[in-house]
Amino acid sequence: ARLEDRDVPAGTVTGTVFLDYNANGKFDASPTLTNAGGGTIGVARDAGWTATPVRVRAFDAAGALRGEAFTGANGTYTLTLTGTGPYRVEFGGNGSLPTGTFFG
């Protein structure tokens, strides 16, 4: 599974935990990518994480929990945040990420 760092504004945050088969840091839903030299190249389609639900939590600058969710059957999640940012979003915890998972 590939997880990304990003700034998180107040309100609702959505995302997808996914298997990044070509390790480019992007969710590739198409079977081809544009080649820098022109044309396209075939790639593996990335897939949402479906093995086990992943716990997703948001904390404010003081470390207080401000939102929590688990990924759905296709790897997507939605966090409804309380308080004011900035927030730190954390994936995993309590064994929700299987052995061999890495952050990219």
PDB file of C-alpha atoms in Angstrom:
ATOM      1  CA  ALA A   1       0.000   0.000   0.000  1.00  0.00           C
ATOM      2  CA  ARG A   2       1.207   3.504  -0.722  1.00  0.00           C
ATOM      3  CA  LEU A   3       0.448   6.437   1.536  1.00  0.00           C
ATOM      4  CA  GLU A   4       1.203  10.081   0.835  1.00  0.00           C
ATOM      5  CA  ASP A   5       1.985  13.196   2.868  1.00  0.00           C
ATOM      6  CA  ARG A   6      -0.165  16.252   2.218  1.00  0.00           C
ATOM      7  CA  ASP A   7      -1.494  19.401   3.879  1.00  0.00           C
ATOM      8  CA  VAL A   8      -4.932  18.864   5.370  1.00  0.00           C
ATOM      9  CA  PRO A   9      -7.461  21.738   5.547  1.00  0.00           C
ATOM     10  CA  ALA A  10     -10.402  21.902   7.964  1.00  0.00           C
ATOM     11  CA  GLY A  11     -13.593  20.056   7.065  1.00  0.00           C
ATOM     12  CA  THR A  12     -13.921  16.744   5.262  1.00  0.00           C
ATOM     13  CA  VAL A  13     -10.903  14.872   3.909  1.00  0.00           C
ATOM     14  CA  THR A  14     -11.217  11.939   1.524  1.00  0.00           C
ATOM     15  CA  GLY A  15      -8.607   9.668   0.010  1.00  0.00           C
ATOM     16  CA  THR A  16      -7.674   6.164  -1.036  1.00  0.00           C
ATOM     17  CA  VAL A  17      -5.155   3.738   0.395  1.00  0.00           C
ATOM     18  CA  PHE A  18      -3.966   1.781  -2.639  1.00  0.00           C
ATOM     19  CA  LEU A  19      -1.516  -0.725  -4.047  1.00  0.00           C
ATOM     20  CA  ASP A  20       0.928   1.257  -6.201  1.00  0.00           C
ATOM     21  CA  TYR A  21       2.114  -1.451  -8.590  1.00  0.00           C
ATOM     22  CA  ASN A  22       4.535   0.777 -10.533  1.00  0.00           C
ATOM     23  CA  ALA A  23       5.678   2.763  -7.450  1.00  0.00           C
ATOM     24  CA  ASN A  24       5.117   6.183  -9.052  1.00  0.00           C
ATOM     25  CA  GLY A  25       3.153   7.619  -6.108  1.00  0.00           C
ATOM     26  CA  LYS A  26      -0.017   8.127  -8.178  1.00  0.00           C
ATOM     27  CA  PHE A  27      -3.222   6.121  -8.397  1.00  0.00           C
ATOM     28  CA  ASP A  28      -3.183   4.779 -11.969  1.00  0.00           C
ATOM     29  CA  ALA A  29      -6.666   3.617 -12.980  1.00  0.00           C
ATOM     30  CA  SER A  30      -5.854   3.498 -16.699  1.00  0.00           C
ATOM     31  CA  PRO A  31      -3.966   0.607 -18.362  1.00  0.00           C
ATOM     32  CA  THR A  32      -1.632   3.110 -20.099  1.00  0.00           C
ATOM     33  CA  LEU A  33       0.396   6.220 -19.239  1.00  0.00           C
ATOM     34  CA  THR A  34       1.657   8.941 -21.559  1.00  0.00           C
ATOM     35  CA  ASN A  35       5.300   8.369 -22.465  1.00  0.00           C
ATOM     36  CA  ALA A  36       7.623  11.404 -22.211  1.00  0.00           C
ATOM     37  CA  GLY A  37       8.831  10.729 -25.754  1.00  0.00           C
ATOM     38  CA  GLY A  38       5.299  10.569 -27.152  1.00  0.00           C
ATOM     39  CA  GLY A  39       2.744   7.827 -27.289  1.00  0.00           C
ATOM     40  CA  THR A  40       1.742   5.606 -24.391  1.00  0.00           C
ATOM     41  CA  ILE A  41       3.140   2.720 -22.397  1.00  0.00           C
ATOM     42  CA  GLY A  42       1.224  -0.101 -20.735  1.00  0.00           C
ATOM     43  CA  VAL A  43       1.147  -0.223 -16.932  1.00  0.00           C
ATOM     44  CA  ALA A  44      -0.490  -2.270 -14.234  1.00  0.00           C
ATOM     45  CA  ARG A  45      -3.669  -0.689 -12.903  1.00  0.00           C
ATOM     46  CA  ASP A  46      -3.361   0.287  -9.263  1.00  0.00           C
ATOM     47  CA  ALA A  47      -6.017  -1.000  -6.892  1.00  0.00           C
ATOM     48  CA  GLY A  48      -7.590   0.213  -3.663  1.00  0.00           C
ATOM     49  CA  TRP A  49      -6.449  -1.629  -0.548  1.00  0.00           C
ATOM     50  CA  THR A  50      -8.957  -4.404   0.144  1.00  0.00           C
ATOM     51  CA  ALA A  51      -7.103  -6.878   2.375  1.00  0.00           C
ATOM     52  CA  THR A  52      -8.143  -5.371   5.720  1.00  0.00           C
ATOM     53  CA  PRO A  53      -9.659  -2.054   6.785  1.00  0.00           C
ATOM     54  CA  VAL A  54      -6.962   0.551   7.493  1.00  0.00           C
ATOM     55  CA  ARG A  55      -7.502   2.917  10.417  1.00  0.00           C
ATOM     56  CA  VAL A  56      -7.143   6.602   9.431  1.00  0.00           C
ATOM     57  CA  ARG A  57      -6.958   9.250  12.157  1.00  0.00           C
ATOM     58  CA  ALA A  58      -6.365  13.010  12.220  1.00  0.00           C
ATOM     59  CA  PHE A  59      -4.725  14.859  15.109  1.00  0.00           C
ATOM     60  CA  ASP A  60      -4.379  18.591  15.726  1.00  0.00           C
ATOM     61  CA  ALA A  61      -1.106  20.342  16.613  1.00  0.00           C
ATOM     62  CA  ALA A  62      -1.651  19.570  20.318  1.00  0.00           C
ATOM     63  CA  GLY A  63      -2.053  15.845  19.592  1.00  0.00           C
ATOM     64  CA  ALA A  64      -5.829  15.723  20.189  1.00  0.00           C
ATOM     65  CA  LEU A  65      -7.773  13.276  18.016  1.00  0.00           C
ATOM     66  CA  ARG A  66      -9.935  15.299  15.586  1.00  0.00           C
ATOM     67  CA  GLY A  67     -11.316  12.600  13.265  1.00  0.00           C
ATOM     68  CA  GLU A  68     -11.235   8.825  12.719  1.00  0.00           C
ATOM     69  CA  ALA A  69     -12.385   6.428   9.998  1.00  0.00           C
ATOM     70  CA  PHE A  70     -11.578   3.055   8.466  1.00  0.00           C
ATOM     71  CA  THR A  71     -11.076   2.381   4.783  1.00  0.00           C
ATOM     72  CA  GLY A  72     -13.976   0.784   2.953  1.00  0.00           C
ATOM     73  CA  ALA A  73     -14.002  -2.263   0.705  1.00  0.00           C
ATOM     74  CA  ASN A  74     -12.258  -0.352  -2.122  1.00  0.00           C
ATOM     75  CA  GLY A  75      -9.638   1.415   0.043  1.00  0.00           C
ATOM     76  CA  THR A  76     -11.410   4.791   0.227  1.00  0.00           C
ATOM     77  CA  TYR A  77     -11.935   6.785   3.420  1.00  0.00           C
ATOM     78  CA  THR A  78     -13.645   9.980   4.550  1.00  0.00           C
ATOM     79  CA  LEU A  79     -12.620  11.895   7.665  1.00  0.00           C
ATOM     80  CA  THR A  80     -14.847  14.587   9.146  1.00  0.00           C
ATOM     81  CA  LEU A  81     -12.494  16.846  11.080  1.00  0.00           C
ATOM     82  CA  THR A  82     -13.356  18.838  14.201  1.00  0.00           C
ATOM     83  CA  GLY A  83     -11.488  21.805  15.637  1.00  0.00           C
ATOM     84  CA  THR A  84      -9.066  23.874  13.610  1.00  0.00           C
ATOM     85  CA  GLY A  85      -5.941  22.776  11.728  1.00  0.00           C
ATOM     86  CA  PRO A  86      -3.288  22.157  10.929  1.00  0.00           C
ATOM     87  CA  TYR A  87      -3.805  18.387  11.171  1.00  0.00           C
ATOM     88  CA  ARG A  88      -1.578  15.348  11.024  1.00  0.00           C
ATOM     89  CA  VAL A  89      -3.166  12.323   9.343  1.00  0.00           C
ATOM     90  CA  GLU A  90      -2.023   8.910  10.556  1.00  0.00           C
ATOM     91  CA  PHE A  91      -2.602   5.567   8.836  1.00  0.00           C
ATOM     92  CA  GLY A  92      -2.588   2.278  10.705  1.00  0.00           C
ATOM     93  CA  GLY A  93      -2.391   1.638  14.379  1.00  0.00           C
ATOM     94  CA  ASN A  94      -3.779  -1.271  16.364  1.00  0.00           C
ATOM     95  CA  GLY A  95      -2.604  -3.771  13.761  1.00  0.00           C
ATOM     96  CA  SER A  96      -4.661  -2.366  10.877  1.00  0.00           C
ATOM     97  CA  LEU A  97      -1.685  -2.457   8.482  1.00  0.00           C
ATOM     98  CA  PRO A  98      -0.381  -5.946   7.666  1.00  0.00           C
ATOM     99  CA  THR A  99       3.271  -6.956   7.849  1.00  0.00           C
ATOM    100  CA  GLY A 100       5.173  -5.830   4.747  1.00  0.00           C
ATOM    101  CA  THR A 101       3.234  -2.596   4.232  1.00  0.00           C
ATOM    102  CA  PHE A 102       5.433   0.433   3.621  1.00  0.00           C
ATOM    103  CA  PHE A 103       4.850   4.149   3.396  1.00  0.00           C
ATOM    104  CA  GLY A 104       5.858   5.973   0.234  1.00  0.00           C
TER     105      GLY A 104
END
